[in-house]
Short mmCIF file of C-alpha atoms in Angstrom, two decimals:
data_model
loop_
_atom_site.label_atom_id
_atom_site.label_comp_id
_atom_site.label_asym_id
_atom_site.label_seq_id
_atom_site.Cartn_x
_atom_site.Cartn_y
_atom_site.Cartn_z
CA MET A 7 10.64 -30.30 3.13
CA ILE A 8 12.78 -27.21 2.72
CA THR A 9 12.49 -24.75 0.11
CA CYS A 10 13.78 -21.69 0.47
CA VAL A 11 12.86 -19.27 -2.29
CA LEU A 12 15.55 -15.93 -3.62
CA ASN A 13 14.63 -12.72 -5.79
CA ALA A 14 11.00 -12.72 -4.45
CA ASP A 15 9.03 -10.35 -3.95
CA VAL A 16 7.19 -10.12 -1.00
CA GLY A 17 4.35 -7.32 -0.21
CA GLY A 18 5.80 -4.91 -2.95
CA LEU A 19 9.95 -4.99 -1.26
CA ALA A 20 12.14 -6.54 -3.84
CA GLY A 21 15.48 -8.54 -3.21
CA GLN A 22 13.35 -11.32 -0.32
CA ARG A 23 14.29 -14.55 0.56
CA VAL A 24 11.59 -16.63 1.61
CA VAL A 25 12.42 -19.92 2.93
CA LEU A 26 9.21 -22.68 3.73
CA ARG A 27 9.80 -25.66 5.73
CA ASP A 28 6.49 -28.22 4.67
CA GLY A 29 5.34 -25.68 2.37
CA VAL A 30 4.63 -23.27 5.72
CA VAL A 31 6.37 -19.80 5.00
CA GLU A 32 9.18 -19.85 8.17
CA ASP A 33 11.17 -17.05 6.95
CA ILE A 34 11.10 -13.74 5.14
CA SER A 35 14.07 -12.05 4.57
CA ALA A 36 16.74 -9.96 2.39
CA ASP A 37 19.02 -12.47 2.94
CA GLY A 38 20.58 -13.89 0.25
CA VAL A 39 21.97 -17.42 1.18
CA ALA A 40 20.11 -20.09 0.86
CA PRO A 41 20.41 -22.85 3.89
CA ARG A 42 22.71 -25.71 2.47
CA GLU A 43 19.95 -28.34 2.53
CA ALA A 44 17.44 -26.88 0.56
CA SER A 45 15.39 -26.70 -2.66
CA VAL A 46 16.35 -22.95 -4.32
CA ILE A 47 14.19 -21.62 -6.75
CA ASP A 48 14.82 -18.33 -8.06
CA ALA A 49 11.00 -16.09 -8.00
CA ARG A 50 13.21 -13.26 -10.82
CA GLY A 51 11.32 -10.97 -8.90
CA GLY A 52 8.30 -13.04 -9.05
CA ALA A 53 5.29 -12.50 -6.15
CA LEU A 54 4.88 -15.17 -3.74
CA ILE A 55 1.11 -14.81 -2.77
CA PRO A 56 -1.60 -16.52 -0.60
CA GLY A 57 -3.47 -19.67 -2.81
CA LEU A 58 -6.28 -18.52 -3.91
CA ARG A 59 -9.60 -20.19 -3.99
CA ASP A 60 -12.62 -20.29 -5.97
CA HIS A 61 -16.63 -20.01 -3.58
CA HIS A 62 -18.12 -21.41 -7.06
CA VAL A 63 -16.72 -23.75 -9.32
CA HIS A 64 -18.70 -27.22 -11.22
CA VAL A 65 -16.29 -29.32 -11.31
CA ARG A 66 -17.35 -32.60 -12.43
CA SER A 67 -20.16 -30.27 -14.80
CA ALA A 68 -16.23 -28.97 -15.93
CA ALA A 69 -14.20 -32.23 -16.72
CA ALA A 70 -18.16 -33.13 -18.80
CA ARG A 71 -17.78 -30.23 -21.02
CA ARG A 72 -14.59 -30.91 -22.15
CA THR A 73 -15.07 -34.09 -23.85
CA SER A 74 -19.18 -32.87 -25.26
CA ILE A 75 -20.09 -31.28 -28.31
CA GLU A 76 -20.25 -27.61 -28.49
CA VAL A 77 -23.17 -24.51 -29.32
CA GLY A 78 -22.67 -22.23 -27.95
CA ASP A 79 -21.41 -19.88 -30.33
CA LEU A 80 -23.60 -20.58 -33.18
CA SER A 81 -25.70 -18.12 -33.61
CA GLY A 82 -28.08 -20.83 -37.00
CA ARG A 83 -30.56 -23.38 -36.39
CA ASP A 84 -28.85 -24.73 -39.37
CA GLU A 85 -25.23 -24.72 -38.29
CA LEU A 86 -25.85 -26.91 -35.51
CA ALA A 87 -27.39 -29.43 -37.06
CA ALA A 88 -24.41 -29.38 -38.86
CA ARG A 89 -22.16 -29.67 -35.62
CA ILE A 90 -24.44 -32.60 -34.51
CA ARG A 91 -23.98 -34.22 -37.52
CA SER A 92 -20.81 -34.68 -37.92
CA HIS A 93 -19.87 -35.87 -34.19
CA LEU A 94 -22.96 -38.59 -35.14
CA GLN A 95 -22.38 -42.38 -34.36
CA PRO A 96 -24.97 -45.62 -34.84
CA GLY A 97 -26.30 -46.05 -31.18
CA ARG A 98 -23.56 -43.43 -29.38
CA ALA A 99 -25.78 -40.63 -26.82
CA LEU A 100 -24.47 -37.08 -27.70
CA ARG A 101 -24.07 -34.45 -25.03
CA ALA A 102 -23.91 -31.09 -26.23
CA VAL A 103 -23.30 -27.68 -24.68
CA GLY A 104 -23.85 -24.47 -24.27
CA TYR A 105 -26.79 -23.37 -26.50
CA ASP A 106 -28.11 -19.71 -26.62
CA SER A 107 -31.67 -19.52 -26.41
CA ASP A 108 -31.10 -16.03 -28.09
CA ARG A 109 -29.07 -17.18 -30.88
CA LEU A 110 -32.02 -20.04 -31.90
CA GLY A 111 -34.49 -19.86 -29.70
CA GLN A 112 -36.01 -22.03 -27.50
CA LEU A 113 -35.62 -25.77 -27.97
CA THR A 114 -37.59 -28.62 -28.12
CA LEU A 115 -37.59 -31.85 -28.38
CA THR A 116 -39.85 -30.64 -31.83
CA ASP A 117 -36.98 -28.91 -32.70
CA LEU A 118 -34.57 -31.39 -32.17
CA GLU A 119 -36.32 -33.96 -34.53
CA THR A 120 -37.34 -31.88 -37.93
CA LEU A 121 -33.19 -31.34 -37.62
CA LEU A 122 -31.66 -34.92 -37.20
CA PRO A 123 -34.78 -36.63 -37.17
CA GLY A 124 -34.55 -40.02 -36.16
CA ALA A 125 -31.15 -39.63 -34.19
CA PRO A 126 -29.38 -41.45 -32.14
CA PRO A 127 -30.01 -39.43 -28.71
CA ILE A 128 -28.61 -36.17 -27.84
CA ARG A 129 -29.29 -33.88 -25.12
CA MET A 130 -27.73 -30.53 -25.56
CA GLN A 131 -27.53 -28.42 -22.17
CA HIS A 132 -29.01 -24.16 -21.96
CA ARG A 133 -26.01 -22.28 -21.52
CA SER A 134 -27.65 -21.48 -18.24
CA GLY A 135 -26.93 -25.04 -17.36
CA HIS A 136 -30.48 -25.20 -16.42
CA HIS A 137 -32.36 -27.08 -18.25
CA TRP A 138 -31.27 -29.85 -20.85
CA VAL A 139 -33.67 -30.33 -23.90
CA LEU A 140 -33.02 -34.20 -24.95
CA ASN A 141 -34.52 -35.66 -28.74
CA THR A 142 -37.21 -38.47 -28.81
CA ALA A 143 -34.64 -41.53 -28.46
CA ALA A 144 -32.91 -40.02 -25.39
CA ARG A 145 -36.39 -39.21 -23.64
CA ALA A 146 -37.03 -42.91 -24.70
CA LEU A 147 -33.86 -43.72 -22.52
CA VAL A 148 -34.74 -42.19 -19.51
CA THR A 149 -38.05 -42.59 -19.51
CA SER A 150 -37.09 -46.29 -20.09
CA ARG A 151 -34.92 -46.06 -16.07
CA GLY A 152 -38.44 -44.58 -14.41
CA PHE A 153 -37.66 -40.73 -15.06
CA ALA A 154 -40.48 -38.74 -16.04
CA VAL A 155 -39.74 -36.13 -18.69
CA PRO A 156 -42.35 -33.55 -20.19
CA PRO A 157 -43.20 -34.27 -24.47
CA ASP A 158 -41.91 -31.11 -25.08
CA GLY A 159 -38.24 -32.43 -23.88
CA VAL A 160 -37.23 -30.32 -21.21
CA LEU A 161 -35.87 -30.46 -18.02
CA TRP A 162 -35.43 -28.03 -15.18
CA ASP A 163 -33.43 -28.19 -12.68
CA GLU A 164 -33.64 -31.93 -13.11
CA ASP A 165 -29.38 -33.55 -13.59
CA THR A 166 -31.03 -36.98 -11.51
CA ALA A 167 -32.55 -38.47 -14.61
CA LEU A 168 -29.81 -37.75 -16.78
CA SER A 169 -28.00 -40.97 -15.10
CA ALA A 170 -30.13 -43.00 -17.58
CA PHE A 171 -27.01 -41.51 -19.95
CA PRO A 172 -23.38 -43.73 -19.56
CA SER A 173 -21.12 -41.09 -17.96
CA VAL A 174 -19.04 -38.92 -20.19
CA VAL A 175 -16.73 -39.01 -17.07
CA THR A 176 -14.31 -40.51 -15.68
CA THR A 177 -12.22 -39.96 -12.26
CA ALA A 178 -8.53 -39.05 -14.51
CA ALA A 179 -11.07 -36.59 -15.94
CA VAL A 180 -12.12 -35.10 -13.35
CA THR A 181 -9.14 -35.93 -11.50
CA GLU A 182 -7.10 -32.72 -14.50
CA GLU A 183 -9.34 -30.14 -13.87
CA PHE A 184 -8.22 -30.62 -10.62
CA ARG A 185 -4.98 -29.83 -11.55
CA ARG A 186 -6.19 -27.61 -14.30
CA MET A 187 -7.21 -25.28 -10.84
CA ARG A 188 -4.06 -25.64 -9.09
CA ALA A 189 -2.13 -24.12 -12.51
CA ARG A 190 -3.99 -21.36 -11.76
CA GLY A 191 -2.87 -21.26 -8.47
CA VAL A 192 -6.05 -22.05 -6.85
CA ILE A 193 -5.48 -24.34 -3.38
CA GLY A 194 -9.32 -24.83 -2.36
CA ALA A 195 -13.03 -24.93 -4.26
CA ALA A 196 -16.07 -24.78 -3.71
CA ASP A 197 -18.72 -27.16 -5.24
CA LEU A 198 -21.98 -25.64 -6.05
CA THR A 199 -23.41 -28.22 -7.63
CA VAL A 200 -27.03 -27.92 -6.80
CA THR A 201 -27.36 -32.40 -6.96
CA ASN A 202 -24.51 -33.11 -4.95
CA ALA A 203 -25.11 -36.24 -2.20
CA ALA A 204 -23.32 -37.33 0.58
CA GLU A 205 -21.45 -39.93 -1.53
CA ASP A 206 -20.96 -37.42 -4.38
CA ALA A 207 -19.05 -35.35 -1.63
CA ASP A 208 -17.11 -38.44 -0.72
CA VAL A 209 -15.23 -38.79 -4.37
CA LEU A 210 -14.93 -35.15 -4.70
CA ARG A 211 -12.95 -35.18 -1.56
CA SER A 212 -11.15 -38.62 -2.27
CA THR A 213 -10.06 -37.11 -5.94
CA ALA A 214 -9.15 -33.74 -5.28
CA ALA A 215 -6.94 -35.51 -2.23
CA GLY A 216 -3.11 -33.81 -2.82
CA ILE A 217 -4.19 -31.41 -4.74
CA ILE A 218 -6.61 -29.03 -3.79
CA ASP A 219 -8.84 -28.44 -0.92
CA VAL A 220 -12.41 -29.09 -1.39
CA SER A 221 -15.65 -28.33 0.46
CA VAL A 222 -18.94 -29.71 -1.17
CA PHE A 223 -21.85 -28.02 -1.39
CA GLY A 224 -25.48 -29.96 -2.35
CA THR A 225 -28.53 -31.28 -0.69
CA PRO A 226 -30.43 -30.57 1.85
CA ASP A 227 -30.75 -34.52 2.68
CA ALA A 228 -27.40 -34.98 2.58
CA ALA A 229 -26.97 -32.14 5.07
CA ARG A 230 -29.16 -34.17 7.72
CA ARG A 231 -26.55 -37.00 6.98
CA GLY A 232 -23.89 -35.01 7.03
CA GLY A 233 -22.69 -35.36 4.18
CA VAL A 234 -21.69 -32.00 2.36
CA ASP A 235 -20.17 -28.90 4.10
CA GLY A 236 -22.99 -26.71 3.01
CA VAL A 237 -26.23 -26.74 1.30
CA LYS A 238 -27.45 -25.62 -2.24
CA LEU A 239 -30.86 -24.47 -2.82
CA LEU A 240 -32.46 -22.70 -6.13
CA VAL A 241 -34.50 -19.92 -5.52
CA HIS A 242 -38.26 -20.51 -7.43
CA ASP A 243 -39.76 -17.26 -7.92
CA HIS A 244 -41.20 -18.09 -10.86
CA LEU A 245 -42.68 -20.79 -8.73
CA GLY A 246 -44.86 -19.55 -7.01
CA THR A 247 -42.45 -20.09 -3.62
CA SER A 248 -42.89 -17.94 -0.86
CA PRO A 249 -40.51 -16.15 2.28
CA ASP A 250 -42.35 -18.82 4.57
CA GLN A 251 -41.81 -22.17 2.65
CA LEU A 252 -38.36 -20.99 2.10
CA ALA A 253 -36.74 -20.18 5.24
CA GLU A 254 -39.61 -23.51 6.42
CA SER A 255 -36.94 -24.82 4.08
CA ILE A 256 -33.24 -23.63 4.99
CA SER A 257 -34.57 -23.93 8.82
CA SER A 258 -34.91 -27.77 8.30
CA VAL A 259 -31.59 -28.27 7.88
CA PRO A 260 -29.19 -28.79 10.14
CA ALA A 261 -27.35 -25.10 11.36
CA VAL A 262 -24.28 -25.18 8.13
CA PRO A 263 -24.05 -22.78 5.77
CA PHE A 264 -26.40 -21.97 2.91
CA ALA A 265 -25.90 -21.34 -1.13
CA LEU A 266 -28.97 -19.67 -1.68
CA HIS A 267 -28.86 -19.17 -5.40
CA ALA A 268 -30.85 -15.60 -6.60
CA VAL A 269 -30.00 -15.14 -10.76
CA THR A 270 -32.86 -12.38 -10.71
CA ASP A 271 -34.16 -9.62 -7.99
CA ALA A 272 -37.64 -11.75 -7.72
CA ALA A 273 -35.33 -14.07 -6.34
CA LEU A 274 -33.20 -12.28 -4.80
CA ALA A 275 -36.13 -10.20 -3.60
CA LEU A 276 -37.94 -13.51 -2.14
CA GLY A 277 -34.23 -15.01 -0.97
CA LEU A 278 -33.92 -11.26 1.48
CA ALA A 279 -37.98 -11.75 2.02
CA ALA A 280 -36.99 -15.69 3.82
CA CYS A 281 -34.98 -14.02 5.77
CA HIS A 282 -36.60 -11.13 7.08
CA ASP A 283 -39.60 -13.03 7.41
CA GLY A 284 -38.36 -16.29 8.69
CA PRO A 285 -37.83 -18.58 11.69
CA ASP A 286 -35.73 -17.07 13.69
CA ASP A 287 -32.79 -18.53 13.33
CA VAL A 288 -32.64 -17.86 9.55
CA PRO A 289 -30.30 -14.35 10.14
CA ALA A 290 -28.90 -16.02 12.20
CA ARG A 291 -27.47 -18.41 9.88
CA THR A 292 -23.83 -18.14 7.02
CA ILE A 293 -25.90 -16.98 3.96
CA ARG A 294 -24.32 -16.79 0.35
CA PHE A 295 -26.62 -15.25 -2.31
CA GLU A 296 -24.85 -16.58 -5.31
CA HIS A 297 -25.07 -14.70 -8.41
CA ALA A 298 -27.42 -12.05 -7.11
CA PHE A 299 -26.95 -10.63 -11.14
CA ILE A 300 -29.29 -8.21 -11.28
CA CYS A 301 -29.44 -5.91 -7.46
CA PRO A 302 -30.13 -2.93 -7.15
CA PRO A 303 -28.83 -0.11 -4.55
CA ASP A 304 -32.50 -1.51 -2.94
CA ALA A 305 -31.68 -4.87 -2.75
CA VAL A 306 -27.80 -4.93 -1.69
CA THR A 307 -28.70 -2.58 1.46
CA ALA A 308 -31.00 -5.06 2.19
CA ILE A 309 -28.81 -7.41 1.37
CA ALA A 310 -25.85 -5.42 4.40
CA ALA A 311 -28.72 -5.24 6.41
CA SER A 312 -29.37 -9.47 6.85
CA GLY A 313 -25.88 -10.12 7.17
CA ALA A 314 -25.43 -11.64 4.06
CA SER A 315 -22.30 -11.85 1.78
CA VAL A 316 -23.19 -12.51 -2.02
CA GLY A 317 -21.20 -15.26 -4.54
CA ALA A 318 -19.92 -13.01 -6.73
CA HIS A 319 -18.62 -13.98 -10.48
CA PRO A 320 -17.95 -11.07 -12.31
CA GLY A 321 -16.11 -13.51 -14.84
CA PHE A 322 -20.12 -13.57 -16.65
CA ILE A 323 -19.22 -10.32 -17.73
CA LEU A 324 -16.20 -11.82 -20.44
CA THR A 325 -18.43 -15.35 -21.06
CA GLN A 326 -22.00 -13.44 -21.33
CA GLY A 327 -20.93 -9.75 -21.82
CA ASP A 328 -22.07 -9.05 -25.16
CA ARG A 329 -25.53 -10.88 -25.13
CA LEU A 330 -26.49 -9.01 -21.56
CA VAL A 331 -25.31 -5.23 -23.36
CA THR A 332 -28.29 -5.48 -25.73
CA ALA A 333 -30.62 -8.67 -22.87
CA LEU A 334 -30.68 -6.64 -20.46
CA THR A 335 -32.38 -2.89 -20.07
CA ALA A 336 -31.04 0.18 -19.10
CA PRO A 337 -32.48 0.10 -15.16
CA GLU A 338 -30.82 -3.44 -15.38
CA ARG A 339 -27.37 -2.74 -16.95
CA GLN A 340 -26.95 0.00 -13.85
CA CYS A 341 -27.98 -2.84 -11.19
CA TYR A 342 -25.88 -5.81 -12.30
CA GLN A 343 -23.79 -7.24 -10.72
CA PRO A 344 -22.70 -4.07 -8.69
CA LEU A 345 -19.57 -4.70 -6.68
CA ARG A 346 -18.38 -1.72 -5.98
CA SER A 347 -21.61 -1.25 -4.29
CA LEU A 348 -21.94 -4.84 -2.29
CA VAL A 349 -18.17 -4.09 -0.83
CA ASP A 350 -19.42 -0.07 0.15
CA ALA A 351 -22.02 -1.64 2.02
CA GLY A 352 -19.76 -3.54 4.39
CA VAL A 353 -20.93 -6.88 2.47
CA ALA A 354 -18.10 -9.59 2.27
CA LEU A 355 -17.85 -10.99 -1.63
CA TYR A 356 -16.35 -14.46 -2.26
CA GLY A 357 -15.24 -14.66 -5.64
CA GLY A 358 -16.22 -17.83 -7.93
CA THR A 359 -15.76 -18.72 -11.96
CA ASP A 360 -19.64 -21.13 -11.88
CA ALA A 361 -16.77 -23.28 -14.68
CA PRO A 362 -18.04 -24.47 -16.51
CA TYR A 363 -21.09 -22.20 -17.31
CA GLY A 364 -18.67 -19.05 -16.54
CA THR A 365 -14.78 -18.81 -17.24
CA SER A 366 -12.58 -20.95 -15.56
CA ASP A 367 -9.80 -18.66 -15.44
CA VAL A 368 -10.06 -17.49 -11.91
CA TRP A 369 -7.57 -14.17 -13.01
CA ALA A 370 -9.26 -13.15 -16.23
CA ALA A 371 -12.46 -13.09 -13.94
CA MET A 372 -10.88 -10.88 -11.33
CA GLN A 373 -9.56 -8.97 -14.30
CA VAL A 374 -12.71 -8.20 -15.56
CA ALA A 375 -14.06 -7.62 -12.00
CA VAL A 376 -11.57 -3.81 -12.07
CA VAL A 377 -12.16 -3.09 -15.70
CA ARG A 378 -15.92 -4.23 -16.60
CA ARG A 379 -15.68 -4.64 -20.37
CA THR A 380 -16.64 -6.91 -22.60
CA PRO A 381 -14.91 -9.55 -24.96
CA GLY A 382 -17.54 -6.58 -27.47
CA GLY A 383 -15.53 -3.40 -25.90
CA HIS A 384 -19.06 -2.48 -24.66
CA ALA A 385 -18.69 -1.37 -20.88
CA LEU A 386 -20.69 -3.45 -18.40
CA GLY A 387 -21.40 -1.10 -14.68
CA ALA A 388 -17.68 0.51 -14.86
CA HIS A 389 -18.69 1.89 -12.25
CA GLU A 390 -19.14 -1.36 -9.83
CA SER A 391 -15.82 -1.86 -10.24
CA LEU A 392 -12.35 -2.99 -7.63
CA THR A 393 -9.57 -2.12 -7.52
CA PRO A 394 -6.75 -5.21 -8.62
CA GLU A 395 -6.27 -6.28 -5.18
CA GLU A 396 -10.17 -6.59 -4.31
CA ALA A 397 -10.21 -8.61 -6.80
CA LEU A 398 -7.60 -11.33 -6.07
CA ALA A 399 -8.74 -10.52 -2.76
CA MET A 400 -12.83 -12.21 -3.57
CA PHE A 401 -10.18 -15.03 -5.28
CA SER A 402 -8.38 -15.93 -1.27
CA THR A 403 -9.88 -17.76 1.15
CA HIS A 404 -11.38 -15.31 3.78
CA GLY A 405 -13.27 -13.17 0.52
CA LEU A 406 -13.34 -9.78 -0.08
CA ARG A 407 -14.65 -8.03 3.42
CA ASP A 408 -13.60 -4.89 3.05
CA GLU A 409 -10.15 -2.31 2.38
CA ALA A 410 -8.73 -4.49 0.60
CA ALA A 411 -4.01 -3.95 0.44
CA ALA A 412 -1.23 -5.56 -1.98
CA PRO A 413 -1.44 -9.51 -1.45
CA THR A 414 1.19 -10.63 0.52
CA VAL A 415 2.74 -13.59 2.17
CA ALA A 416 3.93 -13.89 6.19
CA VAL A 417 5.71 -16.24 8.78
CA GLY A 418 3.18 -19.63 9.49
CA ASP A 419 1.60 -18.98 6.08
CA SER A 420 0.82 -22.35 3.83
CA ALA A 421 0.11 -23.19 0.51
CA VAL A 422 1.59 -19.45 -0.73
CA CYS A 423 1.82 -19.19 -5.30
CA LEU A 424 4.80 -17.66 -6.68
CA LEU A 425 3.84 -15.28 -9.62
CA ASP A 426 5.92 -15.04 -13.56
CA ARG A 427 5.98 -10.99 -12.50
CA PRO A 428 6.14 -8.40 -8.90
CA TRP A 429 2.85 -7.98 -8.32
CA SER A 430 3.31 -4.09 -8.70
CA ILE A 431 2.81 -4.80 -12.38
CA ALA A 432 0.70 -7.75 -12.17
CA ARG A 433 -1.77 -5.60 -11.20
CA THR A 434 -2.30 -3.89 -14.62
CA ALA A 435 -3.11 -7.15 -16.34
CA LEU A 436 -4.59 -9.64 -14.31
CA ALA A 437 -5.64 -12.03 -16.99
CA SER A 438 -1.87 -13.00 -17.91
CA THR A 439 -0.37 -13.11 -15.48
CA ARG A 440 0.99 -16.65 -14.89
CA VAL A 441 1.59 -19.01 -11.95
CA VAL A 442 4.72 -20.34 -11.65
CA THR A 443 3.72 -22.66 -9.18
CA VAL A 444 1.78 -23.55 -6.11
CA LEU A 445 4.34 -23.70 -2.96
CA ASP A 446 2.20 -26.52 0.60
CA HIS A 447 3.87 -29.89 1.19
#
């Protein structure tokens, strides 16, 4: 199949003709005549850029959230009870997401029973995605399937037990999630759900086939079986894990990429110590610190020295920024997501949305990496902002490794995106930029 894009902006040059054969760029010129056999697209001055990659997403969770009860916007427990009550149906299990402990306090089973006595099974997820609160009926359902649940009904990083509930995720819903990503120009993604088994990876790959390319990170066991592309580990600094123990966990798995979930400065320090003091093969692994939200200057230096990279998620400034400006201390705000410092230190950055826990819109995430402002207008680390070109490069296939020029395409490239405007205009308003089409096959 031959496609000819006319009047395109390519690397800042307007009026370019780009010919693609089976999704691969075959010719770029100023010739305004399309090959006779080609399907023609008028770019109307829009830029052609390489396809994007979301380096950190949770696809099934994103699909599940669309059929869940959203409670992240609520400020009081009475509001919470009213919203849940409006969805109650006899015998039907409910899934609520996004509850904010800063607004509602730390909820327990007792709190849910007080608010909604005798309700059918309810499971409520914290905004972080790292713990669930079950009511009495939900706890009974889970324990009846052989899973242990503490008396307070709170499950920390224990999603396996949730298999006791009827699935709210269909293949069609996951397929639609992949299509939404593609519509924003994302032609590749990495699912970093920590519980992914080999079977989960197979399903994700088959569902994404023909839409986007997907890589899957998961459990160490899945990696030993060769079923995933990388391993995701949570760095449990609060559980007394030692650097040697963490290093051993890394070394006990075949040589695959490792994503170490490290939100706090303590978790980041533990991960860095494991790389520095652990077995000889740990530094040689492909280590990526996911989030590294609180990353002081000494940690930036240590990451650069270790050769590790960082999975960056600037979109949290949009989804959590107004909360963070009050929840973080002044020193923490100064070193929150230090993107500029990391780049200047030579650390590679890989942009991810962390959807559904962060914004699912890669373009909005790019924009906030540049402006560093919360929805309420608060500056959060303005000194750590990136250029628009750098922000886009974070979401490229190879990530941001050094200075970034304006995006362009070349002969031999495949999976390119047509934007609705030239890059010179898009760079000034990334969040409002739209992808007209993806040309890949």
